[in-house]
Coordinates of C-alpha atoms and ligand atoms in Angstrom, one line a residue:
X1 CA -6.9 -0.5 -48.4
X2 CA -6.4 -4.3 -48.2
X3 CA -3.3 -5.6 -46.3
X4 CA -1.8 -9.0 -45.7
X5 CA -1.1 -10.0 -42.1
X6 CA 0.8 -12.8 -40.5
X7 CA -0.7 -12.9 -37.0
X8 CA 1.9 -15.2 -35.4
X9 CA 2.1 -16.8 -32.0
X10 CA 5.4 -15.1 -31.4
X11 CA 5.8 -12.5 -34.1
X12 CA 3.4 -10.8 -36.4
X13 CA 4.1 -8.9 -39.7
X14 CA 2.1 -6.9 -42.2
X15 CA 2.7 -6.5 -45.9
X16 CA 1.1 -4.8 -48.9
X17 CA 0.8 -5.5 -52.6
X18 CA 2.5 -2.5 -54.1
X19 CA 4.0 -1.8 -57.6
X20 CA 3.6 -5.4 -58.6
X21 CA 5.3 -7.0 -55.6
X22 CA 4.5 -7.8 -52.0
X23 CA 6.3 -5.5 -49.5
X24 CA 6.7 -5.7 -45.8
X25 CA 5.8 -2.6 -43.7
X26 CA 8.2 -1.9 -40.8
X27 CA 6.9 -1.0 -37.4
X28 CA 7.7 2.1 -35.4
X29 CA 11.1 0.6 -34.4
X30 CA 11.9 0.0 -38.1
X31 CA 11.5 -3.8 -37.6
X32 CA 9.6 -6.1 -39.9
X33 CA 8.6 -8.4 -37.1
X34 CA 6.4 -7.2 -34.2
X35 CA 6.4 -9.5 -31.2
X36 CA 2.9 -10.7 -30.5
X37 CA 3.0 -9.4 -26.9
X38 CA 0.8 -7.2 -24.8
X39 CA 1.5 -5.6 -21.5
X40 CA -0.8 -3.4 -19.3
X41 CA -0.3 -1.3 -16.2
X42 CA -2.8 0.0 -13.7
X43 CA -4.8 2.9 -15.1
X44 CA -5.1 1.2 -18.5
X45 CA -1.6 2.0 -19.9
X46 CA -0.9 -0.5 -22.6
X47 CA 2.2 -1.7 -24.5
X48 CA 2.2 -3.8 -27.7
X49 CA 5.1 -5.4 -29.4
X50 CA 8.8 -5.2 -28.5
X51 CA 8.2 -2.9 -25.5
X52 CA 5.6 -5.3 -24.1
X53 CA 8.0 -8.2 -24.6
X54 CA 10.7 -6.4 -22.7
X55 CA 8.2 -5.9 -19.9
X56 CA 7.8 -9.6 -19.6
X57 CA 11.0 -9.8 -17.5
X58 CA 10.0 -7.0 -15.3
X59 CA 6.2 -7.3 -15.1
X60 CA 5.4 -10.9 -16.0
X61 CA 2.0 -10.9 -14.3
X62 CA 0.9 -7.9 -16.4
X63 CA 2.4 -9.2 -19.7
X64 CA 1.2 -11.9 -22.0
X65 CA 2.7 -13.6 -25.1
X66 CA 1.6 -16.7 -27.1
X67 CA -2.0 -15.8 -26.7
X68 CA -2.7 -17.2 -30.1
X69 CA -2.6 -20.6 -28.4
X70 CA -5.7 -19.6 -26.5
X71 CA -7.7 -18.2 -29.4
X72 CA -11.0 -19.9 -30.0
X73 CA -11.3 -20.9 -26.3
X74 CA -13.1 -19.2 -23.5
X75 CA -9.9 -18.5 -21.6
X76 CA -9.4 -14.9 -20.6
X77 CA -6.3 -13.1 -19.3
X78 CA -6.3 -10.5 -16.6
X79 CA -3.4 -8.0 -16.8
X80 CA -3.1 -5.2 -14.2
X81 CA -6.8 -5.6 -13.3
X82 CA -8.2 -5.6 -16.9
X83 CA -9.6 -8.8 -18.3
X84 CA -9.1 -9.4 -22.0
X85 CA -10.0 -12.2 -24.3
X86 CA -7.5 -13.8 -26.7
X87 CA -9.3 -11.9 -29.5
X88 CA -8.9 -8.6 -27.7
X89 CA -5.2 -9.2 -27.4
X90 CA -4.9 -10.3 -31.0
X91 CA -6.9 -7.2 -32.0
X92 CA -4.3 -5.0 -30.2
X93 CA -1.5 -6.5 -32.2
X94 CA -3.6 -6.1 -35.4
X95 CA -4.3 -2.5 -34.6
X96 CA -0.6 -1.7 -34.0
X97 CA 0.2 -3.3 -37.4
X98 CA -2.6 -1.1 -39.0
X99 CA -1.0 1.9 -37.3
X100 CA 2.3 1.0 -39.0
X101 CA 0.7 0.8 -42.4
X102 CA -1.0 4.1 -41.8
X103 CA 2.3 5.7 -40.8
X104 CA 4.0 4.3 -43.9
X105 CA 1.3 5.1 -46.5
X106 CA -0.8 7.8 -45.0
X107 CA -3.8 5.6 -45.4
X108 CA -5.6 3.5 -42.8
X109 CA -6.1 -0.1 -43.9
X110 CA -9.8 -1.2 -43.6
X111 CA -9.5 -4.7 -44.9
X112 CA -7.1 -7.6 -44.3
X113 CA -6.1 -11.0 -45.4
X114 CA -5.1 -12.8 -42.2
X115 CA -3.1 -16.0 -42.1
X116 CA -3.9 -18.9 -39.7
X117 CA -2.2 -22.2 -39.1
X118 CA -3.7 -24.8 -41.5
X119 CA -4.5 -26.8 -38.5
X120 CA -6.7 -24.1 -36.9
X121 CA -10.2 -25.4 -36.3
X122 CA -13.5 -23.7 -37.0
X123 CA -13.6 -21.9 -33.7
X124 CA -10.1 -20.7 -33.9
X125 CA -10.8 -19.3 -37.4
X126 CA -13.9 -17.5 -36.3
X127 CA -12.1 -16.0 -33.3
X128 CA -9.3 -14.8 -35.6
X129 CA -11.9 -13.2 -37.9
X130 CA -13.5 -11.6 -34.8
X131 CA -10.1 -10.2 -33.7
X132 CA -9.8 -8.5 -37.1
X133 CA -13.3 -7.0 -36.7
X134 CA -12.4 -5.7 -33.2
X135 CA -9.4 -4.0 -34.7
X136 CA -11.6 -2.3 -37.3
X137 CA -10.4 -4.6 -40.1
X138 CA -12.8 -6.4 -42.4
X139 CA -11.3 -9.8 -42.8
X140 CA -11.7 -10.5 -46.5
X141 CA -10.0 -13.9 -46.3
X142 CA -8.4 -16.2 -43.9
X143 CA -5.5 -18.0 -45.5
X144 CA -3.5 -21.0 -44.3
X145 CA 0.0 -20.0 -43.3
X146 CA 1.7 -22.7 -45.4
X147 CA -0.4 -21.7 -48.4
X148 CA 0.8 -18.1 -47.9
X149 CA 4.4 -19.3 -47.7
X150 CA 3.9 -21.4 -50.8
X151 CA 2.6 -18.3 -52.6
X152 CA 5.7 -16.4 -51.6
X153 CA 7.9 -19.3 -52.6
X154 CA 6.0 -19.9 -55.8
X155 CA 6.3 -16.3 -57.0
X156 CA 10.1 -16.5 -56.9
X157 CA 10.2 -20.0 -58.4
X158 CA 7.4 -20.5 -60.8
X159 CA 6.7 -23.1 -63.5
X160 CA 7.6 -26.1 -61.4
X161 CA 5.2 -28.9 -61.5
X162 CA 6.6 -31.1 -58.8
X163 CA 5.1 -31.1 -55.4
X164 CA 7.1 -29.5 -52.6
X165 CA 6.7 -29.5 -48.8
X166 CA 6.3 -26.4 -46.7
X167 CA 7.7 -27.0 -43.2
X168 CA 6.7 -24.2 -40.8
X169 CA 7.9 -24.3 -37.2
X170 CA 7.1 -21.1 -35.4
X171 CA 7.0 -20.2 -31.7
X172 CA 3.9 -22.2 -30.9
X173 CA 2.6 -24.1 -33.9
X174 CA 3.9 -26.6 -36.4
X175 CA 2.4 -26.9 -39.9
X176 CA 3.3 -29.1 -42.8
X177 CA 1.8 -28.7 -46.3
X178 CA 2.3 -30.4 -49.6
X179 CA 1.9 -27.9 -52.4
X180 CA 1.9 -28.2 -56.1
X181 CA 2.1 -25.4 -58.7
X182 CA 1.4 -25.5 -62.4
X183 CA 0.0 -23.1 -64.9
X184 CA -0.2 -20.5 -62.3
X185 CA -2.3 -22.6 -60.0
X186 CA -1.1 -23.1 -56.4
X187 CA -2.7 -26.2 -55.0
X188 CA -2.3 -27.3 -51.5
X189 CA -2.6 -31.1 -51.8
X190 CA -2.5 -31.8 -48.1
X191 CA -1.9 -30.2 -44.7
X192 CA -1.2 -31.6 -41.3
X193 CA 0.4 -30.2 -38.1
X194 CA 0.6 -29.9 -34.4
X195 CA -0.8 -26.7 -32.9
X196 CA 1.0 -27.5 -29.6
X197 CA 4.6 -27.6 -30.9
X198 CA 7.0 -24.8 -31.5
X199 CA 10.0 -22.8 -30.2
X200 CA 8.3 -22.3 -26.9
X201 CA 8.4 -26.1 -26.3
X202 CA 12.1 -26.1 -27.1
X203 CA 12.6 -23.3 -24.5
X204 CA 10.8 -25.4 -22.0
X205 CA 13.0 -28.4 -22.8
X206 CA 16.1 -26.2 -22.4
X207 CA 14.8 -24.9 -19.0
X208 CA 14.3 -28.5 -17.8
X209 CA 17.9 -29.3 -18.9
X210 CA 19.6 -26.3 -17.3
X211 CA 17.6 -25.8 -14.1
X212 CA 19.3 -28.6 -12.2
X213 CA 22.7 -27.4 -13.4
X214 CA 22.4 -23.9 -12.0
X215 CA 24.5 -23.2 -8.9
X216 CA 22.8 -21.4 -6.1
X217 CA 19.5 -22.3 -7.6
X218 CA 17.7 -22.2 -4.2
X219 CA 17.5 -18.4 -4.8
X220 CA 15.0 -19.2 -7.6
X221 CA 12.6 -20.5 -5.0
X222 CA 12.4 -16.9 -3.6
X223 CA 10.7 -15.8 -6.8
X224 CA 7.0 -15.8 -7.5
X225 CA 6.2 -18.6 -9.9
X226 CA 5.3 -16.4 -12.9
X227 CA 8.5 -14.3 -12.6
X228 CA 10.6 -17.4 -12.2
X229 CA 9.1 -18.9 -15.3
X230 CA 9.4 -15.7 -17.3
X231 CA 13.1 -15.2 -16.4
X232 CA 13.9 -18.8 -17.2
X233 CA 12.0 -18.9 -20.5
X234 CA 13.5 -15.6 -21.7
X235 CA 17.0 -16.8 -20.9
X236 CA 16.3 -20.1 -22.5
X237 CA 15.2 -18.5 -25.7
X238 CA 18.4 -16.4 -25.9
X239 CA 20.5 -19.5 -25.2
X240 CA 18.7 -21.4 -27.8
X241 CA 19.2 -18.7 -30.4
X242 CA 22.9 -18.6 -29.5
X243 CA 23.1 -22.4 -30.0
X244 CA 21.9 -21.9 -33.6
X245 CA 25.3 -20.5 -34.5
X246 CA 27.6 -21.9 -31.8
X247 CA 28.5 -25.3 -30.3
X248 CA 28.1 -24.1 -26.8
X249 CA 26.3 -21.2 -25.1
X250 CA 25.8 -19.7 -21.7
X251 CA 22.5 -19.8 -20.0
X252 CA 22.4 -17.0 -17.5
X253 CA 20.0 -15.1 -15.3
X254 CA 20.4 -12.8 -12.3
X255 CA 18.1 -13.2 -9.3
X256 CA 18.3 -10.9 -6.3
X257 CA 21.8 -9.8 -7.4
X258 CA 22.8 -13.5 -7.6
X259 CA 24.1 -14.6 -11.1
X260 CA 23.0 -18.1 -12.0
X261 CA 24.7 -19.6 -15.0
X262 CA 25.2 -22.9 -16.8
X263 CA 27.0 -23.8 -20.0
X264 CA 24.9 -25.8 -22.5
X265 CA 26.4 -27.7 -25.4
X266 CA 24.4 -28.2 -28.6
X267 CA 24.7 -31.9 -28.1
X268 CA 23.1 -31.7 -24.7
X269 CA 20.4 -29.5 -26.1
X270 CA 19.8 -31.9 -29.0
X271 CA 19.3 -34.7 -26.5
X272 CA 16.9 -32.7 -24.4
X273 CA 14.9 -31.8 -27.5
X274 CA 14.9 -35.3 -28.9
X275 CA 11.3 -36.1 -28.0
X276 CA 10.1 -32.8 -29.6
X277 CA 12.1 -33.5 -32.7
X278 CA 10.5 -36.9 -32.9
X279 CA 7.1 -35.2 -33.0
X280 CA 8.0 -33.4 -36.2
X281 CA 7.7 -36.7 -38.1
X282 CA 4.1 -37.6 -37.7
X283 CA 2.5 -34.6 -39.5
X284 CA 5.0 -35.0 -42.3
X285 CA 4.0 -38.6 -42.8
X286 CA 0.3 -37.9 -42.4
X287 CA 0.4 -35.2 -45.1
X288 CA 2.3 -37.3 -47.5
X289 CA 0.0 -40.2 -47.0
X290 CA -3.1 -38.1 -47.4
X291 CA -2.2 -37.0 -50.9
X292 CA -0.5 -40.2 -51.9
X293 CA 2.8 -38.5 -52.6
X294 CA 6.1 -40.3 -52.1
X295 CA 8.8 -38.4 -50.2
X296 CA 11.1 -39.0 -53.1
X297 CA 9.0 -37.1 -55.5
X298 CA 9.1 -33.9 -53.4
X299 CA 11.1 -31.3 -55.3
X300 CA 11.8 -29.1 -52.4
X301 CA 11.6 -28.8 -48.6
X302 CA 10.7 -25.1 -47.9
X303 CA 11.6 -23.9 -44.4
X304 CA 9.4 -21.3 -42.8
X305 CA 9.2 -20.1 -39.2
X306 CA 12.0 -18.8 -36.9
X307 CA 12.4 -22.2 -35.1
X308 CA 13.6 -23.9 -38.3
X309 CA 16.8 -22.0 -37.8
X310 CA 17.7 -24.5 -35.0
X311 CA 20.4 -26.8 -36.3
X312 CA 18.8 -29.7 -34.4
X313 CA 15.7 -29.2 -36.5
X314 CA 17.6 -28.9 -39.8
X315 CA 19.6 -32.0 -39.0
X316 CA 16.4 -33.9 -38.3
X317 CA 14.9 -32.7 -41.6
X318 CA 18.0 -33.6 -43.6
X319 CA 17.8 -37.1 -42.1
X320 CA 14.0 -37.3 -42.7
X321 CA 14.2 -36.3 -46.3
X322 CA 17.7 -37.4 -47.3
X323 CA 18.6 -34.0 -48.6
X324 CA 19.1 -30.4 -47.5
X325 CA 16.1 -28.1 -47.1
X326 CA 15.6 -25.2 -49.4
X327 CA 16.3 -21.8 -47.9
X328 CA 15.3 -19.4 -50.8
X329 CA 12.3 -17.8 -48.9
X330 CA 13.0 -15.8 -45.8
X331 CA 11.6 -17.9 -43.0
X332 CA 10.4 -14.9 -41.1
X333 CA 8.8 -13.0 -44.0
X334 CA 7.3 -15.7 -46.3
X335 CA 3.9 -15.9 -44.6
X336 CA 3.2 -12.1 -44.5
X337 CA 4.5 -11.8 -48.1
X338 CA 2.2 -14.5 -49.2
X339 CA -0.8 -12.9 -47.4
X340 CA 0.0 -9.7 -49.3
X341 CA 0.1 -11.7 -52.6
X342 CA -3.4 -13.0 -51.7
X343 CA -4.4 -9.4 -50.9
X344 CA -3.1 -8.4 -54.3
X345 CA -5.1 -11.2 -55.9
X346 CA -8.3 -10.2 -54.2
X347 CA -7.9 -6.6 -55.2
X348 CA -7.0 -7.4 -58.8
X349 CA -3.4 -6.3 -58.4
X350 CA -1.4 -5.9 -61.6
X351 CA 1.0 -8.8 -62.4
X352 CA -1.1 -11.4 -60.6
X353 CA -3.7 -12.2 -63.3
X354 CA -2.5 -15.7 -63.8
X355 CA -2.3 -17.0 -60.2
X356 CA -5.0 -19.0 -58.6
X357 CA -5.0 -20.9 -55.3
X358 CA -6.9 -24.0 -54.3
X359 CA -6.6 -25.0 -50.7
X360 CA -7.8 -28.0 -48.8
X361 CA -10.0 -28.6 -45.7
X362 CA -7.6 -29.3 -42.9
X363 CA -10.0 -31.5 -40.9
X364 CA -12.7 -33.9 -41.5
X365 CA -16.2 -32.5 -40.9
X366 CA -19.2 -34.6 -40.2
X367 CA -22.1 -35.3 -37.9
X368 CA -22.7 -37.7 -35.0
X369 CA -25.0 -40.6 -35.8
X370 CA -26.4 -43.7 -34.3
X371 CA -26.7 -47.1 -35.8
X372 CA -28.5 -50.3 -34.8
X373 CA -26.4 -53.5 -34.8
X374 CA -27.4 -57.0 -35.9
X375 CA -29.0 -57.5 -32.4
X376 CA -31.1 -54.4 -32.6
X377 CA -29.0 -52.5 -30.1
X378 CA -28.3 -48.8 -30.6
X379 CA -24.8 -47.4 -30.8
X380 CA -24.7 -43.7 -30.8
X381 CA -22.1 -40.9 -31.0
X382 CA -20.5 -42.5 -34.1
X383 CA -18.8 -40.0 -36.4
X384 CA -20.2 -39.9 -40.0
X385 CA -17.8 -37.8 -42.1
X386 CA -19.3 -35.5 -44.7
X387 CA -16.3 -33.6 -45.9
X388 CA -13.1 -35.6 -45.5
X389 CA -9.8 -33.8 -44.6
X390 CA -7.7 -32.6 -47.5
X391 CA -10.7 -32.2 -49.8
X392 CA -10.1 -29.1 -52.0
X393 CA -12.1 -26.1 -50.9
X394 CA -14.5 -24.4 -51.5
X395 CA -16.6 -27.6 -51.4
X396 CA -20.2 -28.5 -50.8
X397 CA -21.2 -32.1 -50.0
X398 CA -24.5 -33.7 -49.0
X399 CA -25.2 -36.9 -47.1
X400 CA -28.6 -38.5 -46.6
X401 CA -29.6 -40.0 -43.2
X402 CA -32.7 -41.9 -42.1
X403 CA -34.8 -41.8 -38.9
X404 CA -34.0 -44.5 -36.4
X405 CA -37.1 -44.8 -34.3
X406 CA -40.8 -45.3 -35.1
X407 CA -42.8 -42.1 -35.0
X408 CA -39.7 -40.0 -34.3
X409 CA -40.7 -36.3 -34.2
X410 CA -37.4 -34.7 -34.7
X411 CA -33.8 -35.3 -35.7
X412 CA -30.8 -33.6 -34.1
X413 CA -27.5 -33.4 -35.7
X414 CA -24.4 -32.6 -33.7
X415 CA -21.7 -31.2 -36.0
X416 CA -18.1 -32.2 -35.4
X417 CA -14.6 -31.6 -36.7
X418 CA -11.9 -34.2 -36.2
X419 CA -10.8 -37.6 -37.2
X420 CA -12.0 -39.9 -34.4
X421 CA -14.8 -42.5 -34.9
X422 CA -16.0 -41.7 -31.4
X423 CA -17.4 -38.2 -31.8
X424 CA -16.6 -37.3 -28.2
X425 CA -13.0 -37.2 -29.2
X426 CA -13.7 -34.6 -31.9
X427 CA -14.4 -30.9 -31.6
X428 CA -18.1 -30.1 -31.4
X429 CA -19.0 -27.1 -33.6
X430 CA -22.7 -26.9 -33.0
X431 CA -26.0 -28.7 -33.1
X432 CA -29.0 -28.4 -35.3
X433 CA -32.5 -29.9 -34.9
X434 CA -35.1 -30.4 -37.6
X435 CA -38.8 -31.6 -37.1
X436 CA -39.8 -34.7 -39.1
X437 CA -43.2 -36.1 -39.8
X438 CA -44.0 -39.2 -37.6
X439 CA -43.4 -42.4 -39.7
X440 CA -42.0 -45.9 -39.1
X441 CA -38.3 -46.0 -38.5
X442 CA -36.1 -45.5 -41.5
X443 CA -38.8 -44.0 -43.7
X444 CA -38.0 -40.4 -43.3
X445 CA -34.9 -39.2 -45.1
X446 CA -33.0 -36.1 -43.9
X447 CA -30.3 -34.5 -46.1
X448 CA -27.4 -32.7 -44.5
X449 CA -25.3 -30.4 -46.7
X450 CA -22.0 -29.0 -45.6
X451 CA -20.5 -26.1 -47.4
X452 CA -16.9 -25.1 -46.7
X453 CA -15.7 -21.8 -48.0
X454 CA -12.3 -20.6 -49.0
X455 CA -11.5 -19.2 -45.5
X456 CA -12.2 -22.6 -44.0
X457 CA -15.6 -21.6 -42.5
X458 CA -18.5 -24.0 -42.5
X459 CA -22.2 -23.6 -43.4
X460 CA -24.6 -26.4 -42.6
X461 CA -28.0 -27.0 -44.3
X462 CA -30.4 -29.7 -43.2
X463 CA -33.5 -30.5 -45.2
X464 CA -36.3 -33.1 -45.0
X465 CA -37.4 -33.8 -48.6
X466 CA -40.7 -35.4 -47.6
X467 CA -42.0 -32.3 -45.7
X468 CA -39.9 -29.6 -47.4
X469 CA -38.7 -28.4 -44.0
X470 CA -35.2 -26.9 -44.0
X471 CA -32.9 -25.6 -41.3
X472 CA -29.7 -23.8 -42.1
X473 CA -26.8 -21.8 -40.7
X474 CA -27.9 -22.6 -37.2
X475 CA -24.4 -22.7 -35.8
X476 CA -23.5 -19.5 -37.5
X477 CA -26.7 -17.7 -36.6
X478 CA -26.3 -18.3 -32.9
X479 CA -22.6 -17.5 -32.9
X480 CA -23.1 -14.4 -35.0
X481 CA -25.6 -13.0 -32.5
X482 CA -23.3 -13.5 -29.7
X483 CA -20.4 -12.3 -31.8
X484 CA -21.9 -8.9 -32.7
X485 CA -22.3 -8.2 -29.0
X486 CA -18.8 -9.5 -28.3
X487 CA -17.2 -7.3 -30.9
X488 CA -18.9 -4.2 -29.6
X489 CA -18.0 -5.0 -26.0
X490 CA -14.4 -5.7 -26.9
X491 CA -14.1 -2.5 -28.8
X492 CA -15.4 -0.6 -25.7
X493 CA -12.9 -2.5 -23.5
X494 CA -10.0 -1.6 -25.8
X495 CA -11.0 2.0 -26.1
X496 CA -10.4 2.4 -22.4
X497 CA -6.8 1.3 -22.8
X498 CA -4.2 4.0 -23.4
X499 CA -1.9 2.4 -25.9
X500 CA 1.4 4.3 -26.2
X501 CA 1.2 6.6 -29.3
X502 CA 3.2 5.3 -32.2
X503 CA 5.5 8.4 -32.3
X504 CA 6.7 7.5 -28.8
X505 CA 7.2 3.8 -29.6
X506 CA 11.0 4.1 -29.8
X507 CA 11.3 5.8 -26.5
X508 CA 8.8 3.5 -24.8
X509 CA 10.6 0.4 -26.2
X510 CA 14.0 1.8 -25.1
X511 CA 12.7 2.5 -21.6
X512 CA 11.3 -1.1 -21.3
X513 CA 14.6 -2.5 -22.6
X514 CA 16.7 -0.5 -20.2
X515 CA 14.5 -1.4 -17.3
X516 CA 14.8 -5.1 -18.2
X517 CA 18.6 -4.7 -18.4
X518 CA 18.6 -2.9 -15.0
X519 CA 16.8 -5.7 -13.3
X520 CA 19.0 -8.3 -15.1
X521 CA 22.3 -7.0 -13.9
X522 CA 24.0 -6.2 -10.6
X523 CA 27.0 -4.2 -9.5
X524 CA 28.7 -1.8 -11.8
X525 CA 26.7 -2.8 -14.9
X526 CA 23.5 -2.1 -13.0
X527 CA 24.8 1.3 -11.8
X528 CA 25.8 2.3 -15.3
X529 CA 22.4 1.3 -16.7
X530 CA 20.7 3.1 -13.9
X531 CA 22.6 6.3 -14.6
X532 CA 21.9 6.1 -18.3
X533 CA 18.3 5.5 -17.6
X534 CA 18.0 8.6 -15.4
X535 CA 19.7 10.6 -18.1
X536 CA 17.4 9.3 -20.8
X537 CA 14.4 10.1 -18.6
X538 CA 15.8 13.6 -18.1
X539 CA 16.1 14.0 -21.9
X540 CA 12.5 12.9 -22.3
X541 CA 11.3 15.6 -20.0
X542 CA 13.0 18.2 -22.1
X543 CA 10.6 17.3 -24.9
X544 CA 13.1 18.3 -27.6
X545 CA 13.0 15.6 -30.3
X546 CA 16.7 16.1 -31.2
X547 CA 17.9 15.8 -27.6
X548 CA 15.6 12.8 -27.1
X549 CA 16.9 11.0 -30.2
X550 CA 20.5 11.6 -29.2
X551 CA 19.9 10.3 -25.7
X552 CA 18.0 7.3 -27.0
X553 CA 20.8 6.4 -29.5
X554 CA 23.4 6.7 -26.7
X555 CA 21.4 4.4 -24.4
X556 CA 20.8 1.9 -27.2
X557 CA 24.6 1.8 -27.9
X558 CA 25.3 1.2 -24.2
X559 CA 22.8 -1.6 -23.9
X560 CA 24.1 -3.2 -27.1
X561 CA 27.6 -3.1 -25.7
X562 CA 26.5 -4.6 -22.3
X563 CA 24.5 -7.3 -24.1
X564 CA 27.5 -8.2 -26.3
X565 CA 29.9 -8.5 -23.3
X566 CA 27.8 -10.5 -21.0
X567 CA 24.9 -12.5 -22.1
X568 CA 22.0 -11.4 -19.9
Ligands
ADP601 P1 5.3 -17.6 -35.0 O1 5.0 -18.0 -36.4 O2 4.9 -18.6 -34.0 O3 5.0 -16.2 -34.6 P2 8.1 -17.3 -35.8 O4 8.1 -17.9 -37.1 O5 8.3 -15.8 -35.7 O6 6.9 -17.7 -34.9 O7 9.2 -18.0 -34.9 C1 9.4 -17.7 -33.6 C2 10.3 -18.8 -33.0 O8 11.5 -18.8 -33.8 C3 10.7 -18.5 -31.6 O9 10.5 -19.6 -30.8 C4 12.2 -18.1 -31.7 O10 12.9 -18.5 -30.5 C5 12.6 -18.9 -32.9 N1 13.8 -18.4 -33.5 C6 13.9 -17.2 -34.2 N2 15.2 -17.0 -34.6 C7 15.9 -18.1 -34.1 C8 17.3 -18.6 -34.2 N3 18.2 -17.8 -34.8 N4 17.6 -19.8 -33.6 C9 16.7 -20.5 -33.0 N5 15.4 -20.1 -32.9 C10 15.0 -19.0 -33.4
MG602 MG1 4.4 -18.1 -38.2

């Protein structure tokens, strides 16, 4: 079975193509969004999703979120003594989504379409694909998140020829795409973005704003740095959400029994977030410029991503575009639904015969070269683009280069992704060396062919016509060898972890939530939560599903009530 997955920085979701429509699959808690969070304990106990997120407040050192921001880098995370890569962590989320699909359909998915930010580079894409493999999913296609959102939007609103803009602001990344649809073809005309901008950054801005306003804040200094950060960020996120529907909200945390609170107005937050809001402009302008489309000819502004719910963002958009954004697609579901549409397309799903997608390369790809100036001096490390950004993919392009020195014996091409003329400012993807016959400078030609596939992955071929020598797939070969080993090692690492079984997910999540609440309150509220927690644990020991379910519901109601009365 082929499923569509939105593997988000903050939240992930899975959907299927079923009965002629994309359908989201709920998790064990009945929710369509699963927080991209993992928490471990000594002995290899593991939590994924909401329960893990709730453990962030109580066990910050053993819990991790936003690991998508690390994917494609060598960074690792050590939780409760176990070291995991960002791919391992992503694989744990993917596995939990696959479990949900299996629970819903009785069939284990073996293949997936996974979405990535349009701005993800080659390394990040390969790492995402690897995460799928670790989770036991063959990744049939990586698709850009805005493209997926456009598909979901397009399916409800077909037949429009005018270009529209997809504006996706999630927890950690920001993507802009200009999309056109006609005769069943969805064409992404341009993509731009900032993979270091999202709701997390607005949380940080809010923390910066309120921290000096908290009374008794010296008590904060008694906390270990990670716990302090976790508490402040979690509280900031809650306050920020509250500010989406109110003019004023309370920021509040409890430290060592000491309540720390501050009131925040939406105006103050808007001011604190001004520099972030400003950064939303650049990618919009860049995308429009790249496809030579005027802002006035955009038919719609489609909002995607939870952070577009912030009024400060909507206001900025309305100012930027001179009109109100479109809200017909569900900002939380569009990407996963689009991935499921792509899955349907790949498996020949009924009702999709007439849709095709063309996407564009998000970055310029090229090689580093040297040239000789008029005085005969060498200048090296100059970027020579081969595939320019926003070229429709799949694409294959060739450039011819000449030797620079007399009797040169080999030519080395370093392959880069980026926009800077100085290659050192771009991302190096690999290197490839080809032998050439010794001749005077400039007499041997070397052809470099770049082929970019629909998942945004690159193949490089180098050939020397005069000798017939060719070199190809060198980056991929090296990486694949390492990767095979990595995947096997990761699987072994993850096998040792004892992820809570899916049928206990609701109990596990309730325990984590109650523990978070217990730590967050003092006095009577804390006593009440403590008692209820003891009762719930007692019910769990009885192992009678009816008793457990009743106790869980009771505890849930109590926590809802406490949450409603005093913002934690
Ligand atoms: P990602 O694609 O990065 O996984 P999502 O699209 O799920 O992220 O968006 C998550 C972000 O949306 C978080 O930063 C969250 O705080 C924010 N968010 C969700 N709902 C709201 C809301 N009602 N008001 C403000 N922010 C919200
Ligand atoms: Mg997203």
